[in-house]
Short mmCIF file of C-alpha atoms and ligand atoms in Angstrom, two decimals:
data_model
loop_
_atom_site.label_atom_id
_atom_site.label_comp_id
_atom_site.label_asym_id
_atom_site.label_seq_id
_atom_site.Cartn_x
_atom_site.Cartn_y
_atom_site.Cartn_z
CA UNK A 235 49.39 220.01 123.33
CA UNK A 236 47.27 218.37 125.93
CA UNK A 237 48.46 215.24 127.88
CA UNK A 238 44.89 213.38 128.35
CA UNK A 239 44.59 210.43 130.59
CA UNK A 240 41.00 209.62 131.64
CA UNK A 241 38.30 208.85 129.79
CA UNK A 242 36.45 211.33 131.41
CA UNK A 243 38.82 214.57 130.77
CA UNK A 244 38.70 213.32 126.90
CA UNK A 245 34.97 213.51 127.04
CA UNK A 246 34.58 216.92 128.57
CA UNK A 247 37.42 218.33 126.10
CA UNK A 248 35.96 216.69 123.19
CA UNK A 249 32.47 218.13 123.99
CA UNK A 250 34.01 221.49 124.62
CA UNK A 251 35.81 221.38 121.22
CA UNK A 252 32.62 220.10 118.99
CA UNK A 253 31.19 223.54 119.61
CA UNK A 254 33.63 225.72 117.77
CA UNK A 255 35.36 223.02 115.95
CA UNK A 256 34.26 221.28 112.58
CA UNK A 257 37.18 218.58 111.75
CA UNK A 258 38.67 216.40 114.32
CA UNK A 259 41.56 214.27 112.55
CA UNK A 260 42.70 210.89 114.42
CA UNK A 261 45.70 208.95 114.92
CA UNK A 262 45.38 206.02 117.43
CA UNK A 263 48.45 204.42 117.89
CA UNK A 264 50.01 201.67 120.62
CA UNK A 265 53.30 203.96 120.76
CA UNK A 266 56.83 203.93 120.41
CA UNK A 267 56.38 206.17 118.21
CA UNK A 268 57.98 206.42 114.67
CA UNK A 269 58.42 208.18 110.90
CA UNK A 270 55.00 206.17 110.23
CA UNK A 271 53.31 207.06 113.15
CA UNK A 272 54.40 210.77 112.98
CA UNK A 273 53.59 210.55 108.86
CA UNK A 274 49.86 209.90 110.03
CA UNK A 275 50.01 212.84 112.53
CA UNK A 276 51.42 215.19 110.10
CA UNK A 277 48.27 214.25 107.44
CA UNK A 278 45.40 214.84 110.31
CA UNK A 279 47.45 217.98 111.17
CA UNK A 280 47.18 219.36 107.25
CA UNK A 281 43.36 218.31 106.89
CA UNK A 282 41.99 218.87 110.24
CA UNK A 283 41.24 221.81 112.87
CA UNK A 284 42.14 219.49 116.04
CA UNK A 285 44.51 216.31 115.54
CA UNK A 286 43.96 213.83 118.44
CA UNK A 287 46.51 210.53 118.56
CA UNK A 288 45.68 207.95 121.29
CA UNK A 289 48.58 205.67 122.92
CA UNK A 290 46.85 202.43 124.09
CA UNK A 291 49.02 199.21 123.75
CA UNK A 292 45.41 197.44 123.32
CA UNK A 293 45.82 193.74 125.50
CA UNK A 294 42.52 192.74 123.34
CA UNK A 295 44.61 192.39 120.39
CA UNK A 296 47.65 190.24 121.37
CA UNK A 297 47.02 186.59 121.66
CA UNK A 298 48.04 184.42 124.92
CA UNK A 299 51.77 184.28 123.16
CA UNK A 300 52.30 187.62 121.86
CA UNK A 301 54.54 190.60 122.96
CA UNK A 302 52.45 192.33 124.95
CA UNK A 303 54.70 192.53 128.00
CA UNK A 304 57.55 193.55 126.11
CA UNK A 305 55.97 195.78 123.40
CA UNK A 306 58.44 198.63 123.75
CA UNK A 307 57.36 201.90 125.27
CA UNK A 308 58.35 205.02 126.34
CA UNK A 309 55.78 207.87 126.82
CA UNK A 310 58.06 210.33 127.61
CA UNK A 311 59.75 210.27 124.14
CA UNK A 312 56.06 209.98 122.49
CA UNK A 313 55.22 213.07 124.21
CA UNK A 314 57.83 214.97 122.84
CA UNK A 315 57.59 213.35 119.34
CA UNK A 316 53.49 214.26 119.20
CA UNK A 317 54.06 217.43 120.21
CA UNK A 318 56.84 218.23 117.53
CA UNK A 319 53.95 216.46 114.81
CA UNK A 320 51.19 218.93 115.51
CA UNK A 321 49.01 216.97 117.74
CA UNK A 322 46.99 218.80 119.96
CA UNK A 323 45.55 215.98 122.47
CA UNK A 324 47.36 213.03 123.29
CA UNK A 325 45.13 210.46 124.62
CA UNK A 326 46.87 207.81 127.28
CA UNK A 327 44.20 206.13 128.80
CA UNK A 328 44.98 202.83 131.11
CA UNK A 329 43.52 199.12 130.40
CA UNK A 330 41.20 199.59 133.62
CA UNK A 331 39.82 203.00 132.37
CA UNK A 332 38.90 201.30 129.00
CA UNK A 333 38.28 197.85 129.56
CA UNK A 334 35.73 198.85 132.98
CA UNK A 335 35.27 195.70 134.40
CA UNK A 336 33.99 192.53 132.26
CA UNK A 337 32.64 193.49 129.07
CA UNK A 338 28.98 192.65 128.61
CA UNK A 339 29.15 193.17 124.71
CA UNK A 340 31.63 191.71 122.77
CA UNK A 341 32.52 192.28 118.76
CA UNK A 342 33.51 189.96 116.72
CA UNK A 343 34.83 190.20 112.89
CA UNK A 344 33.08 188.22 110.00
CA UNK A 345 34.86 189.07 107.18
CA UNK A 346 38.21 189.57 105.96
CA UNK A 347 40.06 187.97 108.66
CA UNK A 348 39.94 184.69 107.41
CA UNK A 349 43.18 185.50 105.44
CA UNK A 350 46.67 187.06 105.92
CA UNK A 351 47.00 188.06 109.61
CA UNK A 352 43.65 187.51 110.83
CA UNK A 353 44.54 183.75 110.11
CA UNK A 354 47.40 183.28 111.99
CA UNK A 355 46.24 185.69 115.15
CA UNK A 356 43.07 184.49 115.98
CA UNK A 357 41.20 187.18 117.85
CA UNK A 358 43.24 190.35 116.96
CA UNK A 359 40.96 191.42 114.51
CA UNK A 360 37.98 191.33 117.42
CA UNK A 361 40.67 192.96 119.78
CA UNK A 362 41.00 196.03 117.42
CA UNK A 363 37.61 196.62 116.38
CA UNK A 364 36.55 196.60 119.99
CA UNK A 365 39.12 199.46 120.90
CA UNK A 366 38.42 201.06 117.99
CA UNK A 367 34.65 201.49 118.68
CA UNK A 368 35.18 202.87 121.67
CA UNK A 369 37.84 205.13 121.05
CA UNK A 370 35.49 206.82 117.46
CA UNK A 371 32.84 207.42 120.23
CA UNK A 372 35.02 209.03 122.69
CA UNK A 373 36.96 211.18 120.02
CA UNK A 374 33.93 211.22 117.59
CA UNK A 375 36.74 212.24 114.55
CA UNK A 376 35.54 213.42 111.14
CA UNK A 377 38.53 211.38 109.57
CA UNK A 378 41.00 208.65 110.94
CA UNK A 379 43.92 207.97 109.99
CA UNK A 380 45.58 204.81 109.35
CA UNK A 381 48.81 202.99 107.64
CA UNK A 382 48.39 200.55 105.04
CA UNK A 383 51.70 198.47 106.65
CA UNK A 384 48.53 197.29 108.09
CA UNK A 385 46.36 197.01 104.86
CA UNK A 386 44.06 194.12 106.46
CA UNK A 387 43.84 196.69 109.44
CA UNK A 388 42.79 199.02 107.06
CA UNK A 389 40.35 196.47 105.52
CA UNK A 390 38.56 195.35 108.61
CA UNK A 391 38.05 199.07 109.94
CA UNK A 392 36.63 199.93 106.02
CA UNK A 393 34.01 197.19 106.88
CA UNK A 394 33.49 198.51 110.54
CA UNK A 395 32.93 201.80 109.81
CA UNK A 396 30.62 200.74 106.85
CA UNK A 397 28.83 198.02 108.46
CA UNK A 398 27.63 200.64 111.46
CA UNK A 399 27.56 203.65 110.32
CA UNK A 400 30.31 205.56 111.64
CA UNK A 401 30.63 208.83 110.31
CA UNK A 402 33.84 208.79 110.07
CA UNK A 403 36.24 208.83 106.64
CA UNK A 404 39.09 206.18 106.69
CA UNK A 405 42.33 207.51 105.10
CA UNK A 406 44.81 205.23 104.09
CA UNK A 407 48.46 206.87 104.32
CA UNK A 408 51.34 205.03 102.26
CA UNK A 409 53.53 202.59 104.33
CA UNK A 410 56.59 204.85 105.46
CA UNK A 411 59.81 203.16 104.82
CA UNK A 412 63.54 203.45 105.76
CA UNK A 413 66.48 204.49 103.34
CA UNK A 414 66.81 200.80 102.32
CA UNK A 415 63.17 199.83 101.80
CA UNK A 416 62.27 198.07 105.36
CA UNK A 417 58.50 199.10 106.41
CA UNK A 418 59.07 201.10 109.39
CA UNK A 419 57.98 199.31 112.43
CA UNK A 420 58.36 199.73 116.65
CA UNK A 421 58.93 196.07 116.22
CA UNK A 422 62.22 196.87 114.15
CA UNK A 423 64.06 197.32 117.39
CA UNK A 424 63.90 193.05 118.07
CA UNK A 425 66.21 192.47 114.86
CA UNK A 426 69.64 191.01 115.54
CA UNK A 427 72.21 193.11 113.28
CA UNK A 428 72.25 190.43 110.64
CA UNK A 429 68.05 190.28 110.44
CA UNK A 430 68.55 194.12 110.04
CA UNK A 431 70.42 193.42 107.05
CA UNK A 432 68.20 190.55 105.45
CA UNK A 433 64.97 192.47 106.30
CA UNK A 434 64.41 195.08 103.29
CA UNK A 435 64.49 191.58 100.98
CA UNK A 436 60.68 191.69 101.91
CA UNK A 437 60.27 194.92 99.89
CA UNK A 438 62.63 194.17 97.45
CA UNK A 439 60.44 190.84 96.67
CA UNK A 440 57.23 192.53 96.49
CA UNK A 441 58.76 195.35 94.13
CA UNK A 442 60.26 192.93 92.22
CA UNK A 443 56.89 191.06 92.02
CA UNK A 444 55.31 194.36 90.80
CA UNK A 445 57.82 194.84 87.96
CA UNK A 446 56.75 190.85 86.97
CA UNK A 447 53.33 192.19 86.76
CA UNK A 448 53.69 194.95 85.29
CA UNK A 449 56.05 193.01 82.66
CA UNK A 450 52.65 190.68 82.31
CA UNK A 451 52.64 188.41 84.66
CA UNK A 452 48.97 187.18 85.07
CA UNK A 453 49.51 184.24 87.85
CA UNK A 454 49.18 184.59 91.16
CA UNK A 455 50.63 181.06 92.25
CA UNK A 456 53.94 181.91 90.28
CA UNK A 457 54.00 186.07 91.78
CA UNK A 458 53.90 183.91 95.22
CA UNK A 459 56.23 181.36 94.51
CA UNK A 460 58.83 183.54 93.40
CA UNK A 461 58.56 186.24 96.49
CA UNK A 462 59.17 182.90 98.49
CA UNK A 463 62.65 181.80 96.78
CA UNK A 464 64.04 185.13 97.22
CA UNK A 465 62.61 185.31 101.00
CA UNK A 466 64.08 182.10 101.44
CA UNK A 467 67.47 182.46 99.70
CA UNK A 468 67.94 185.41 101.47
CA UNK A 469 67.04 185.87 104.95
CA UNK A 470 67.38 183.69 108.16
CA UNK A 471 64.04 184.88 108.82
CA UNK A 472 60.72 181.58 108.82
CA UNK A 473 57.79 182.54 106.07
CA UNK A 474 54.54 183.07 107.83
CA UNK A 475 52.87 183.75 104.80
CA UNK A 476 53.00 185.10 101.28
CA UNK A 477 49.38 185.84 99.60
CA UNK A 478 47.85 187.77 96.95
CA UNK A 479 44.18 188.98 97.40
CA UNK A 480 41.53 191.78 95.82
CA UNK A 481 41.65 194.39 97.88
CA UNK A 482 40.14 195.58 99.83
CA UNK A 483 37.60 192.87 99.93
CA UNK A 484 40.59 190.32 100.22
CA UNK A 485 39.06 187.46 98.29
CA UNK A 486 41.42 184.90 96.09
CA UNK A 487 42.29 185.39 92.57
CA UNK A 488 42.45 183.50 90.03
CA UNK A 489 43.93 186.47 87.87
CA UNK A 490 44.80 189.58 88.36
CA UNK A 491 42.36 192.70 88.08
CA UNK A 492 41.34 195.91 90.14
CA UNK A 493 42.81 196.65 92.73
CA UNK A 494 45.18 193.85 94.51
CA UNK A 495 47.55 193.52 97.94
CA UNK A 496 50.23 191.21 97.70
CA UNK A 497 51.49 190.81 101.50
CA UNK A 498 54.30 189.26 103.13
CA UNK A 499 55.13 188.09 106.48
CA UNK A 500 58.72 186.60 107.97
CA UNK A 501 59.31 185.24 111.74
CA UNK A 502 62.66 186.78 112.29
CA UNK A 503 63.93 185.35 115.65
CA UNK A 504 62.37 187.85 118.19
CA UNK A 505 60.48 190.06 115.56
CA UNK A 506 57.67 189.43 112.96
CA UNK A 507 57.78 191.48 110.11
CA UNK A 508 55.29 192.25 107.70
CA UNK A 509 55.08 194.23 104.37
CA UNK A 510 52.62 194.39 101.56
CA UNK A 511 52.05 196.40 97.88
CA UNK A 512 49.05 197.63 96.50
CA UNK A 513 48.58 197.64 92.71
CA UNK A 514 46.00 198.83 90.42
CA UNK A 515 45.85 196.08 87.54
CA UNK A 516 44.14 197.50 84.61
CA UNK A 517 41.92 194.61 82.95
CA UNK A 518 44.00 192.71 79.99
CA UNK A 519 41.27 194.21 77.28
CA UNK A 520 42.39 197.81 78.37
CA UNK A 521 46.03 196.86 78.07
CA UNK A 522 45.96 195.58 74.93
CA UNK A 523 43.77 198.78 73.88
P1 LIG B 642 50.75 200.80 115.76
O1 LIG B 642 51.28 201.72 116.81
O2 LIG B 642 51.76 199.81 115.29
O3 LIG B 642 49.42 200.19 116.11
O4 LIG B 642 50.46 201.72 114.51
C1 LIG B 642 49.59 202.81 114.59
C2 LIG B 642 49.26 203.28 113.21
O5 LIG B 642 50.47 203.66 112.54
C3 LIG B 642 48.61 202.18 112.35
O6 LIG B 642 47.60 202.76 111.54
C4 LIG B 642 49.75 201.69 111.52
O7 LIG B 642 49.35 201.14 110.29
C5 LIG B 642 50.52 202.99 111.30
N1 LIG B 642 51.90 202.67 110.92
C6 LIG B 642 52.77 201.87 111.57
N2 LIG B 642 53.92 201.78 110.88
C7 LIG B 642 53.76 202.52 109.76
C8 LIG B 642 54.59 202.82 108.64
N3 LIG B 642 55.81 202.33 108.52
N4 LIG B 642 54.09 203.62 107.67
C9 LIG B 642 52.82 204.14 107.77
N5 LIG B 642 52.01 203.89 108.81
C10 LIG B 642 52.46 203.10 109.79
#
């Protein structure tokens, strides 16, 4: 595996490779590197020649209050961890080498952020699409890989890569969970030993809301109402938000059909959690066919 650090050596490897090389698979990542991060890797490795995963904790995407200075790191471990997955350039750029200067064109996301995350973090949306753009051109992947823990992520790089014409195929990999249920995350680290506990409630309420569905549930307000109580009854943890959407358009429902995400997301006391389902919800004629 190579260690890449400059823009510049990623460009001149990247042109080297495009010669002999058909499928370049891609992981970007911020780090701290986990189950769900390696998950990703090991999917580009099976369905790609080359497997490139970028480590960039993006500053774009935090807001003025957010945990960018003590997002956890630790490159060394990462290293190791890529190498073990099958990665065969890891990209480490720094902010100065991406971010050259002031930027004289800036993006900014129309749809699909009005909702979910993109509502409570003004700007993050922006902050990953920008990275994003210039990370496809620099690795210019035949397939990207990304983790629907992050289904709005997913979402808003669907309409990205639609909108201009990247040629680039979006997978969507399964959210990677531990023994108990909780969505792995590097943020999992910030839970207090009792959080730990309470935290795999927030799968445990959105499975529960899929058996309620499933059972024939049809209305959204009461799927949402009930993830809430047992949220509330059972962790210490503050509810950001609890919402139901199409996906992956995200727009409301009034009932349920297609595809649809139900997400979650808690404010534990240093950590934010969030988890989500995705259900296919056969229209009520077919059921009752
Ligand atoms: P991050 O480093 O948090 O930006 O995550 C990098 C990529 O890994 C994103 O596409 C995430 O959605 C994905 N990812 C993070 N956690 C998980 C998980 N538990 N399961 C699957 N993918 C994940």
């Amino acid at each position: 595996m190579k260690v890449i650090t400059t823009i510049h050596e990623l460009q001149s490897n990247i042109e080297s490779l495009k010669k002999s090389v058909t499928t370049i698979g891609f992981v970007p990542t911020m780090g701290y590197l986990h189950e769900g991060h390696l998950t990703l890797a090991k999917e580009a490795r099976d369905h790609n020649e080359v497997v490139v995963m970028s480590i960039f904790v993006n500053p774009l995407q935090f807001g003025p209050n957010e945990d960018f200075d003590r997002y956890p790191r630790d490159v060394e471990r990462d290293t190791a961890l890529a190498r073990n997955a099958g990665v065969d350039i890891l990209f480490i750029p720094n902010t100065d080498d991406v971010y050259r200067g002031k930027q004289s064109v800036t993006m900014s996301v129309k749809e699909r952020v009005d909702v979910l995350c993109g509502r409570k973090r003004e700007g993050h949306f922006d902050g990953v699409v920008t990275v994003l753009t210039k990370l496809f051109h620099l690795v210019q992947p035949t397939r990207a890989y990304f983790g629907q823990k992050d289904a709005q992520q997913v979402a808003v790089v669907d309409g990205l890569v639609k909108d201009y014409f990247f040629p680039i195929k979006i997978v969507r990999v399964p959210t990677v969970r531990e023994e108990d249920g909780l969505a792995k995350s590097s943020r999992n680290v910030y839970l207090s030993q009792q959080e730990r506990r309470e935290a795999p409630i927030l799968y445990q309420s959105l499975k529960k809301a899929r058996e309620s569905i499933m059972g024939g549930e049809q209305d959204p307000s009461v799927i949402m109402r009930n993830i809430c109580d047992m949220i509330q009854e059972h962790t210490s943890g503050k509810i950001d938000y609890v919402e139901l959407y199409s996906y992956p358009e995200l727009y409301e429902l009034n009932r349920l059909e297609g595809e649809i995400i139900i997400a979650v997301a808690v404010q534990f006391k240093q950590a934010r959690l969030i988890d989500n389902i995705i259900i296919s919800v056969e229209p009520e004629e077919k059921l009752n066919v």
